[in-house]
Amino acid sequence: MGTDQKLNRTMTLIPAISTVMGTVIGAGVFYKASSVADATGSTSMSLFVWLVGGLISLAAGLTGAELAAALPQTGGMLVYIERAYGKLASYLLGWAQIIIYFPASIAAKGIIFGTQVANLLHWGYGAIIPSGIVALVSIAGINMLGSKIAGQFQAITLFFKLIPLALIIIFGLFQSGGVDVTLFPVAPGHEVSGWASAMGAGLIATMYAYDGWIHVGNIAGEMKNPTRDLPRAIAGGLMGIMVIYLLVNYAFLHALPFSAVQGNANTAMDAAQQIFGGFGGKLITIGILISIYGTLNGYTMTGMRLPYAMALENSLPFSKYLVKLNRFKIPYIAGIFELVLAVALMFVGGFDTLTDMLIFVIWLFYTLVFVAVIKLRHTEPELKRPYRVPLYPVVPIVAIVGGLFIIVMTLLTEWQLALIGVGATLAGLPLYFVMKYRKN
């Protein structure tokens, strides 16, 4: 962690907010609307879940920001977990991100990219996986050419994320729609158990769309004033995202009947065609595809560096290979490893299956981070905390309760998926002790 002293602290507030919004906004906002509608069963409940998901994410961001400001080191969540729970917990987080989080994220985005390409070009179901694999391989190839090119590509695609969102919001709100869209009452007629189940399934879906906010902690070591600007970036970025998500989904429900949104993976494309007509809808869809492609680039760029970082500490099998760099100073073997895992996951799970599993696993660790804020207040009261989470301990408790609700509801509604995620994470346990023994 001492390498932070070599980083240039040049990032200010606006670029940090852009990083939060650019990291979070991706495929989820376009392709989770159908899952949320299917789970909740009503327009009111759908919008309410998007709102609650944003508020939980905001509480989570404000809570995690205390540790990000107190421990402004590159590494983010790995640093917080190790500080509060020790090296083993941090290792399991790194392992889970390498084996599940990043490859599943990349695979899910590849599937949805392939789905939209196949629908746009009328290629049929059989073209989805091949189209997705082409996207994954091409993005990996771009990243192999160096971080400068990958970074420039990321900046270009960020612009294309905002165009379809802005156009759908602006013009979608003028559609008459086939349903009345109101935020309240929430899920009228639902029994308590049915309401909780709908809420849980809907929140799991929205959490994928909101995911990514914590990764801004990874660049804390490069911020000019992280103790002041990092919390503002997380809070400002997430509030902006929540407003955008509510407006986009409101526009979807204005453009299409609710039944046409439920379980329809092509909601974004159908809404775009309804709003802009056939040709205009295709142009918007191409903009959405560029947005997904850019998000793929961001996760590929970050994902390949994690096994490399752990291999530098000789913490993984075949570490001597995973640390190898190509002539552009890119960990190419680590990148190929993550690519192979992602392609394999494309064949074993669909978009919702992969995203639900990765959200369950990562929220286990997110919740540990929220608990760590309270834990370190007691065990390390002398730790310098330039930023303290507001309304302590209410905001951390909201984040913890939200995290536990997501975890428990996944266990109740998708227990097989949850067990696979837990099993894959715990597979890192024997590996940790084996690698520790080899080092000693």
Short mmCIF file of C-alpha atoms in Angstrom, two decimals:
data_model
loop_
_atom_site.label_atom_id
_atom_site.label_comp_id
_atom_site.label_asym_id
_atom_site.label_seq_id
_atom_site.Cartn_x
_atom_site.Cartn_y
_atom_site.Cartn_z
CA MET A 1 0.00 0.00 0.00
CA GLY A 2 3.03 2.24 0.31
CA THR A 3 3.03 2.89 -3.45
CA ASP A 4 0.38 5.56 -2.87
CA GLN A 5 3.20 8.01 -2.13
CA LYS A 6 4.22 7.78 -5.82
CA LEU A 7 0.79 8.64 -7.20
CA ASN A 8 0.05 12.13 -8.49
CA ARG A 9 -2.75 13.73 -6.47
CA THR A 10 -4.39 15.71 -9.27
CA MET A 11 -8.06 14.58 -9.34
CA THR A 12 -10.60 17.15 -8.16
CA LEU A 13 -14.31 16.96 -7.29
CA ILE A 14 -15.93 17.15 -10.75
CA PRO A 15 -13.76 14.38 -12.31
CA ALA A 16 -14.44 12.26 -9.19
CA ILE A 17 -18.22 12.71 -9.57
CA SER A 18 -17.84 11.82 -13.25
CA THR A 19 -15.94 8.69 -12.21
CA VAL A 20 -18.76 7.63 -9.88
CA MET A 21 -21.47 8.24 -12.47
CA GLY A 22 -19.41 6.81 -15.33
CA THR A 23 -18.63 3.64 -13.38
CA VAL A 24 -22.19 3.06 -12.19
CA ILE A 25 -24.25 3.96 -15.27
CA GLY A 26 -24.05 1.11 -17.74
CA ALA A 27 -26.14 -1.84 -18.85
CA GLY A 28 -28.24 -1.99 -15.66
CA VAL A 29 -30.32 1.13 -16.24
CA PHE A 30 -31.36 -0.11 -19.69
CA TYR A 31 -31.87 -3.81 -19.01
CA LYS A 32 -32.95 -4.18 -15.39
CA ALA A 33 -36.24 -2.33 -15.87
CA SER A 34 -37.83 -5.56 -17.13
CA SER A 35 -36.58 -7.60 -14.15
CA VAL A 36 -37.80 -5.00 -11.65
CA ALA A 37 -41.22 -4.80 -13.33
CA ASP A 38 -41.49 -8.58 -13.43
CA ALA A 39 -40.60 -8.89 -9.74
CA THR A 40 -42.81 -6.09 -8.42
CA GLY A 41 -45.91 -6.48 -10.57
CA SER A 42 -46.97 -2.82 -10.52
CA THR A 43 -45.79 0.53 -11.81
CA SER A 44 -45.94 2.07 -8.35
CA MET A 45 -43.87 -0.68 -6.77
CA SER A 46 -41.34 -0.61 -9.62
CA LEU A 47 -40.59 3.08 -9.17
CA PHE A 48 -40.62 2.71 -5.39
CA VAL A 49 -37.98 -0.04 -5.61
CA TRP A 50 -35.77 2.14 -7.84
CA LEU A 51 -36.08 4.91 -5.25
CA VAL A 52 -35.32 2.62 -2.30
CA GLY A 53 -32.38 1.08 -4.16
CA GLY A 54 -30.98 4.57 -4.67
CA LEU A 55 -31.49 5.53 -1.01
CA ILE A 56 -29.80 2.32 0.21
CA SER A 57 -26.92 2.97 -2.19
CA LEU A 58 -26.71 6.57 -0.94
CA ALA A 59 -26.57 5.40 2.70
CA ALA A 60 -23.99 2.80 1.65
CA GLY A 61 -21.92 5.42 -0.16
CA LEU A 62 -22.00 7.90 2.72
CA THR A 63 -21.02 5.12 5.14
CA GLY A 64 -18.22 3.68 3.05
CA ALA A 65 -16.88 7.19 2.42
CA GLU A 66 -15.80 7.45 6.07
CA LEU A 67 -13.28 4.66 5.55
CA ALA A 68 -12.36 5.94 2.10
CA ALA A 69 -11.46 9.33 3.60
CA ALA A 70 -9.73 7.87 6.68
CA LEU A 71 -7.77 5.33 4.60
CA PRO A 72 -7.23 7.12 1.26
CA GLN A 73 -5.14 4.40 -0.32
CA THR A 74 -5.37 2.83 -3.74
CA GLY A 75 -7.09 -0.53 -3.28
CA GLY A 76 -10.35 0.75 -1.84
CA MET A 77 -12.46 -1.95 -0.26
CA LEU A 78 -9.55 -4.38 0.06
CA VAL A 79 -7.85 -1.85 2.36
CA TYR A 80 -10.98 -1.33 4.51
CA ILE A 81 -11.69 -5.05 4.91
CA GLU A 82 -8.08 -5.87 5.83
CA ARG A 83 -7.93 -3.04 8.38
CA ALA A 84 -11.13 -4.17 10.13
CA TYR A 85 -11.00 -7.98 9.80
CA GLY A 86 -7.49 -9.00 8.81
CA LYS A 87 -5.68 -10.43 5.82
CA LEU A 88 -7.86 -13.55 5.39
CA ALA A 89 -11.08 -11.56 4.91
CA SER A 90 -9.31 -9.23 2.48
CA TYR A 91 -7.96 -12.23 0.57
CA LEU A 92 -11.45 -13.75 0.26
CA LEU A 93 -12.75 -10.45 -1.10
CA GLY A 94 -9.97 -10.31 -3.69
CA TRP A 95 -10.58 -13.96 -4.59
CA ALA A 96 -14.35 -13.42 -4.91
CA GLN A 97 -13.78 -10.43 -7.17
CA ILE A 98 -11.37 -12.40 -9.38
CA ILE A 99 -13.48 -15.57 -9.61
CA ILE A 100 -17.04 -14.16 -9.49
CA TYR A 101 -17.51 -10.40 -9.46
CA PHE A 102 -15.47 -9.20 -12.44
CA PRO A 103 -15.86 -12.22 -14.77
CA ALA A 104 -19.61 -12.45 -14.03
CA SER A 105 -20.01 -8.71 -14.62
CA ILE A 106 -18.15 -8.94 -17.92
CA ALA A 107 -20.05 -12.09 -18.96
CA ALA A 108 -23.44 -10.52 -18.15
CA LYS A 109 -22.62 -7.42 -20.17
CA GLY A 110 -21.41 -9.63 -23.03
CA ILE A 111 -24.71 -11.51 -23.02
CA ILE A 112 -26.83 -8.38 -23.08
CA PHE A 113 -24.60 -6.85 -25.77
CA GLY A 114 -25.00 -9.98 -27.91
CA THR A 115 -28.76 -10.02 -27.29
CA GLN A 116 -29.20 -6.47 -28.51
CA VAL A 117 -26.93 -6.97 -31.54
CA ALA A 118 -28.90 -10.09 -32.52
CA ASN A 119 -32.22 -8.26 -32.12
CA LEU A 120 -31.03 -5.14 -33.93
CA LEU A 121 -29.74 -7.12 -36.92
CA HIS A 122 -32.44 -9.85 -36.73
CA TRP A 123 -29.82 -12.58 -36.43
CA GLY A 124 -31.72 -14.90 -34.12
CA TYR A 125 -31.02 -16.42 -30.70
CA GLY A 126 -28.00 -18.45 -31.86
CA ALA A 127 -26.00 -15.28 -32.53
CA ILE A 128 -26.18 -13.96 -28.94
CA ILE A 129 -23.22 -15.82 -27.42
CA PRO A 130 -20.92 -15.47 -30.47
CA SER A 131 -21.67 -11.72 -30.69
CA GLY A 132 -21.01 -11.34 -26.97
CA ILE A 133 -17.71 -13.23 -27.20
CA VAL A 134 -16.58 -10.99 -30.08
CA ALA A 135 -17.30 -7.96 -27.88
CA LEU A 136 -15.34 -9.43 -24.93
CA VAL A 137 -12.35 -10.44 -27.04
CA SER A 138 -12.19 -7.11 -28.89
CA ILE A 139 -12.35 -5.14 -25.62
CA ALA A 140 -9.59 -7.32 -24.16
CA GLY A 141 -7.56 -6.61 -27.31
CA ILE A 142 -8.01 -2.84 -26.89
CA ASN A 143 -6.84 -3.11 -23.28
CA MET A 144 -3.75 -5.06 -24.32
CA LEU A 145 -2.58 -1.96 -26.25
CA GLY A 146 -1.98 -0.02 -23.05
CA SER A 147 -3.79 1.87 -20.32
CA LYS A 148 -3.62 5.19 -22.22
CA ILE A 149 -5.59 3.83 -25.20
CA ALA A 150 -8.05 2.02 -22.91
CA GLY A 151 -8.53 5.19 -20.87
CA GLN A 152 -9.13 7.33 -23.97
CA PHE A 153 -11.64 4.78 -25.25
CA GLN A 154 -13.42 4.91 -21.87
CA ALA A 155 -13.71 8.70 -22.07
CA ILE A 156 -15.20 8.53 -25.58
CA THR A 157 -17.81 5.91 -24.67
CA LEU A 158 -18.80 7.84 -21.52
CA PHE A 159 -20.16 10.56 -23.82
CA PHE A 160 -22.31 7.98 -25.64
CA LYS A 161 -23.81 6.78 -22.34
CA LEU A 162 -25.39 10.15 -21.74
CA ILE A 163 -26.91 10.69 -25.22
CA PRO A 164 -29.48 7.84 -25.22
CA LEU A 165 -30.33 8.49 -21.57
CA ALA A 166 -30.95 12.19 -22.16
CA LEU A 167 -33.00 11.61 -25.33
CA ILE A 168 -35.13 8.84 -23.75
CA ILE A 169 -35.85 11.03 -20.71
CA ILE A 170 -36.60 14.23 -22.64
CA PHE A 171 -38.77 12.72 -25.37
CA GLY A 172 -40.12 9.74 -23.41
CA LEU A 173 -41.86 11.97 -20.89
CA PHE A 174 -43.98 13.42 -23.70
CA GLN A 175 -45.43 10.00 -24.55
CA SER A 176 -49.02 9.46 -23.48
CA GLY A 177 -48.41 5.90 -22.29
CA GLY A 178 -50.91 3.14 -21.63
CA VAL A 179 -50.77 3.23 -17.84
CA ASP A 180 -50.95 5.77 -15.04
CA VAL A 181 -47.57 6.16 -13.35
CA THR A 182 -47.70 7.10 -9.69
CA LEU A 183 -45.16 6.52 -6.96
CA PHE A 184 -47.72 5.79 -4.27
CA PRO A 185 -49.60 3.75 -3.14
CA VAL A 186 -46.97 1.06 -3.02
CA ALA A 187 -48.03 -2.33 -4.34
CA PRO A 188 -51.71 -2.04 -3.39
CA GLY A 189 -53.29 -5.30 -2.31
CA HIS A 190 -50.03 -7.11 -1.59
CA GLU A 191 -49.82 -9.19 1.55
CA VAL A 192 -46.83 -8.48 3.79
CA SER A 193 -44.98 -11.66 2.72
CA GLY A 194 -45.69 -11.01 -0.95
CA TRP A 195 -44.66 -7.37 -0.59
CA ALA A 196 -41.35 -8.35 1.05
CA SER A 197 -40.66 -10.96 -1.63
CA ALA A 198 -41.42 -8.49 -4.45
CA MET A 199 -39.34 -5.84 -2.73
CA GLY A 200 -36.40 -8.22 -2.27
CA ALA A 201 -36.39 -9.48 -5.85
CA GLY A 202 -36.78 -5.95 -7.19
CA LEU A 203 -33.97 -4.59 -5.01
CA ILE A 204 -31.56 -7.33 -6.11
CA ALA A 205 -32.20 -6.23 -9.69
CA THR A 206 -31.80 -2.50 -8.98
CA MET A 207 -28.61 -3.05 -6.96
CA TYR A 208 -26.90 -4.27 -10.12
CA ALA A 209 -27.83 -1.01 -11.85
CA TYR A 210 -26.51 1.01 -8.87
CA ASP A 211 -23.38 -1.10 -8.40
CA GLY A 212 -19.93 0.37 -8.90
CA TRP A 213 -20.02 3.38 -6.54
CA ILE A 214 -17.49 1.89 -4.11
CA HIS A 215 -14.79 1.62 -6.77
CA VAL A 216 -14.20 5.37 -6.60
CA GLY A 217 -12.32 4.54 -3.40
CA ASN A 218 -9.70 2.91 -5.61
CA ILE A 219 -8.60 6.32 -6.85
CA ALA A 220 -8.64 8.03 -3.43
CA GLY A 221 -4.84 8.02 -3.48
CA GLU A 222 -4.89 10.16 -6.64
CA MET A 223 -7.39 12.78 -5.41
CA LYS A 224 -6.13 16.25 -4.55
CA ASN A 225 -8.34 16.47 -1.46
CA PRO A 226 -9.87 13.02 -0.84
CA THR A 227 -11.04 13.74 2.70
CA ARG A 228 -13.30 16.54 1.46
CA ASP A 229 -14.09 15.58 -2.13
CA LEU A 230 -14.51 11.79 -1.97
CA PRO A 231 -17.67 11.84 0.21
CA ARG A 232 -19.09 14.66 -1.92
CA ALA A 233 -18.32 12.73 -5.10
CA ILE A 234 -20.05 9.59 -3.85
CA ALA A 235 -23.10 11.44 -2.48
CA GLY A 236 -23.44 13.82 -5.43
CA GLY A 237 -22.85 11.10 -8.00
CA LEU A 238 -25.35 8.68 -6.48
CA MET A 239 -28.06 11.30 -6.04
CA GLY A 240 -27.65 12.26 -9.69
CA ILE A 241 -27.80 8.60 -10.73
CA MET A 242 -30.95 8.00 -8.65
CA VAL A 243 -32.73 10.91 -10.35
CA ILE A 244 -31.64 9.70 -13.80
CA TYR A 245 -32.81 6.12 -13.09
CA LEU A 246 -36.21 7.27 -11.84
CA LEU A 247 -36.69 9.52 -14.89
CA VAL A 248 -35.57 6.81 -17.35
CA ASN A 249 -37.94 4.24 -15.87
CA TYR A 250 -40.71 6.80 -15.72
CA ALA A 251 -40.10 7.41 -19.44
CA PHE A 252 -40.14 3.68 -20.20
CA LEU A 253 -43.51 3.35 -18.47
CA HIS A 254 -44.86 6.33 -20.38
CA ALA A 255 -43.74 4.88 -23.70
CA LEU A 256 -44.85 1.26 -23.16
CA PRO A 257 -47.66 -0.55 -21.36
CA PHE A 258 -46.49 -2.11 -18.11
CA SER A 259 -47.08 -5.61 -19.50
CA ALA A 260 -44.68 -4.80 -22.36
CA VAL A 261 -41.94 -3.98 -19.84
CA GLN A 262 -42.36 -7.04 -17.60
CA GLY A 263 -39.77 -9.71 -18.40
CA ASN A 264 -38.87 -7.97 -21.68
CA ALA A 265 -35.08 -7.79 -22.08
CA ASN A 266 -35.65 -5.53 -25.10
CA THR A 267 -37.48 -2.84 -23.10
CA ALA A 268 -34.90 -0.16 -23.95
CA MET A 269 -34.99 -0.96 -27.68
CA ASP A 270 -38.80 -1.20 -27.78
CA ALA A 271 -39.19 2.07 -25.86
CA ALA A 272 -36.70 3.80 -28.15
CA GLN A 273 -38.60 2.63 -31.25
CA GLN A 274 -41.91 3.70 -29.73
CA ILE A 275 -40.52 7.16 -28.92
CA PHE A 276 -38.41 7.83 -32.02
CA GLY A 277 -39.83 5.48 -34.64
CA GLY A 278 -38.04 2.62 -36.40
CA PHE A 279 -34.92 4.39 -37.68
CA GLY A 280 -34.56 6.72 -34.69
CA GLY A 281 -35.03 3.79 -32.33
CA LYS A 282 -32.22 1.91 -34.05
CA LEU A 283 -29.89 4.91 -33.67
CA ILE A 284 -30.68 5.11 -29.95
CA THR A 285 -30.13 1.35 -29.65
CA ILE A 286 -26.70 1.73 -31.28
CA GLY A 287 -25.93 4.45 -28.71
CA ILE A 288 -26.96 2.04 -25.94
CA LEU A 289 -24.71 -0.67 -27.42
CA ILE A 290 -21.76 1.74 -27.41
CA SER A 291 -22.58 2.52 -23.77
CA ILE A 292 -22.49 -1.19 -22.86
CA TYR A 293 -19.28 -1.63 -24.84
CA GLY A 294 -17.70 1.20 -22.85
CA THR A 295 -18.84 -0.33 -19.57
CA LEU A 296 -17.29 -3.60 -20.67
CA ASN A 297 -14.05 -1.71 -21.19
CA GLY A 298 -14.11 -0.26 -17.66
CA TYR A 299 -14.67 -3.62 -15.98
CA THR A 300 -12.09 -5.35 -18.19
CA MET A 301 -9.51 -2.66 -17.46
CA THR A 302 -10.07 -2.94 -13.68
CA GLY A 303 -10.64 -6.71 -13.59
CA MET A 304 -7.35 -7.73 -15.19
CA ARG A 305 -5.34 -5.71 -12.67
CA LEU A 306 -6.70 -7.47 -9.58
CA PRO A 307 -5.16 -10.94 -10.18
CA TYR A 308 -1.98 -9.11 -11.18
CA ALA A 309 -1.94 -7.19 -7.88
CA MET A 310 -2.52 -10.35 -5.82
CA ALA A 311 0.08 -12.25 -7.85
CA LEU A 312 2.65 -9.54 -7.03
CA GLU A 313 2.30 -10.72 -3.41
CA ASN A 314 2.56 -14.34 -4.59
CA SER A 315 -0.96 -14.95 -3.25
CA LEU A 316 -2.29 -16.94 -6.22
CA PRO A 317 -1.27 -20.14 -7.98
CA PHE A 318 0.84 -19.46 -11.08
CA SER A 319 1.68 -16.01 -9.71
CA LYS A 320 4.91 -15.91 -11.71
CA TYR A 321 2.84 -15.99 -14.91
CA LEU A 322 0.06 -13.64 -13.77
CA VAL A 323 2.59 -10.85 -13.10
CA LYS A 324 3.97 -10.94 -16.64
CA LEU A 325 3.56 -7.70 -18.62
CA ASN A 326 3.49 -7.21 -22.37
CA ARG A 327 5.46 -4.47 -24.13
CA PHE A 328 2.66 -2.00 -23.34
CA LYS A 329 3.07 -2.75 -19.59
CA ILE A 330 -0.27 -4.57 -19.40
CA PRO A 331 -0.73 -7.78 -17.32
CA TYR A 332 -1.76 -9.75 -20.38
CA ILE A 333 -1.86 -13.23 -18.83
CA ALA A 334 -4.06 -11.94 -15.99
CA GLY A 335 -6.26 -10.35 -18.66
CA ILE A 336 -6.51 -13.59 -20.65
CA PHE A 337 -7.36 -15.47 -17.43
CA GLU A 338 -10.28 -13.12 -16.64
CA LEU A 339 -11.43 -13.26 -20.27
CA VAL A 340 -11.52 -17.07 -20.27
CA LEU A 341 -13.51 -17.08 -17.01
CA ALA A 342 -15.99 -14.54 -18.41
CA VAL A 343 -16.51 -16.49 -21.65
CA ALA A 344 -17.05 -19.71 -19.66
CA LEU A 345 -19.68 -17.99 -17.48
CA MET A 346 -21.55 -16.82 -20.59
CA PHE A 347 -22.32 -20.49 -21.32
CA VAL A 348 -23.50 -21.40 -17.80
CA GLY A 349 -25.75 -18.49 -16.85
CA GLY A 350 -28.07 -15.87 -18.30
CA PHE A 351 -27.92 -12.13 -17.67
CA ASP A 352 -30.18 -12.11 -14.58
CA THR A 353 -28.61 -15.27 -13.11
CA LEU A 354 -25.09 -13.87 -13.36
CA THR A 355 -25.98 -10.41 -12.08
CA ASP A 356 -28.01 -11.72 -9.13
CA MET A 357 -25.11 -13.98 -8.09
CA LEU A 358 -22.46 -11.29 -8.31
CA ILE A 359 -24.66 -8.79 -6.42
CA PHE A 360 -25.26 -11.31 -3.63
CA VAL A 361 -21.55 -12.03 -3.25
CA ILE A 362 -20.36 -8.43 -3.39
CA TRP A 363 -23.06 -7.25 -0.96
CA LEU A 364 -21.77 -9.74 1.61
CA PHE A 365 -18.55 -7.71 1.58
CA TYR A 366 -20.26 -4.34 1.23
CA THR A 367 -22.19 -5.11 4.43
CA LEU A 368 -18.93 -6.02 6.16
CA VAL A 369 -17.60 -2.59 5.16
CA PHE A 370 -20.62 -0.88 6.76
CA VAL A 371 -20.13 -2.89 9.95
CA ALA A 372 -16.41 -2.04 9.83
CA VAL A 373 -17.25 1.68 10.12
CA ILE A 374 -18.90 1.03 13.49
CA LYS A 375 -16.26 -1.54 14.52
CA LEU A 376 -13.32 0.79 13.85
CA ARG A 377 -15.04 3.63 15.71
CA HIS A 378 -14.66 1.43 18.81
CA THR A 379 -11.35 -0.36 18.14
CA GLU A 380 -9.49 2.59 16.59
CA PRO A 381 -11.01 5.77 18.05
CA GLU A 382 -7.68 7.56 17.46
CA LEU A 383 -7.82 6.98 13.67
CA LYS A 384 -7.95 10.36 11.94
CA ARG A 385 -11.40 10.74 10.38
CA PRO A 386 -11.54 13.97 8.40
CA TYR A 387 -15.02 12.95 7.24
CA ARG A 388 -17.53 11.25 9.53
CA VAL A 389 -20.71 9.70 8.23
CA PRO A 390 -23.65 12.05 8.97
CA LEU A 391 -26.38 11.07 11.43
CA TYR A 392 -24.16 8.33 12.89
CA PRO A 393 -25.14 5.58 13.64
CA VAL A 394 -28.46 5.92 11.76
CA VAL A 395 -27.01 6.08 8.22
CA PRO A 396 -24.63 3.08 8.74
CA ILE A 397 -27.51 1.09 10.26
CA VAL A 398 -29.70 1.89 7.22
CA ALA A 399 -26.89 0.62 4.99
CA ILE A 400 -26.42 -2.52 7.10
CA VAL A 401 -30.16 -3.29 7.22
CA GLY A 402 -30.41 -2.73 3.46
CA GLY A 403 -27.47 -5.07 2.87
CA LEU A 404 -28.87 -7.75 5.16
CA PHE A 405 -32.27 -7.50 3.46
CA ILE A 406 -30.69 -8.09 0.05
CA ILE A 407 -28.63 -11.02 1.39
CA VAL A 408 -31.52 -12.68 3.24
CA MET A 409 -34.00 -12.28 0.38
CA THR A 410 -31.50 -13.78 -2.07
CA LEU A 411 -31.05 -16.74 0.27
CA LEU A 412 -34.83 -17.18 0.50
CA THR A 413 -35.71 -16.68 -3.17
CA GLU A 414 -32.58 -17.89 -4.98
CA TRP A 415 -30.83 -20.09 -2.41
CA GLN A 416 -29.12 -22.31 -5.00
CA LEU A 417 -27.57 -19.27 -6.66
CA ALA A 418 -26.52 -17.91 -3.26
CA LEU A 419 -24.91 -21.23 -2.28
CA ILE A 420 -22.91 -21.31 -5.51
CA GLY A 421 -21.65 -17.78 -4.78
CA VAL A 422 -20.77 -18.61 -1.18
CA GLY A 423 -19.12 -21.89 -2.20
CA ALA A 424 -16.97 -20.21 -4.85
CA THR A 425 -15.94 -17.53 -2.35
CA LEU A 426 -15.07 -20.03 0.39
CA ALA A 427 -13.03 -22.03 -2.13
CA GLY A 428 -10.44 -19.32 -1.54
CA LEU A 429 -10.00 -20.45 2.08
CA PRO A 430 -7.78 -23.52 1.49
CA LEU A 431 -5.96 -21.60 -1.24
CA TYR A 432 -5.14 -18.81 1.21
CA PHE A 433 -3.54 -21.22 3.69
CA VAL A 434 -1.69 -23.15 0.97
CA MET A 435 -0.20 -19.97 -0.48
CA LYS A 436 0.63 -18.68 3.00
CA TYR A 437 2.42 -21.96 3.79
CA ARG A 438 4.39 -21.75 0.53
CA LYS A 439 5.50 -18.21 1.31
CA ASN A 440 6.67 -19.19 4.78
#
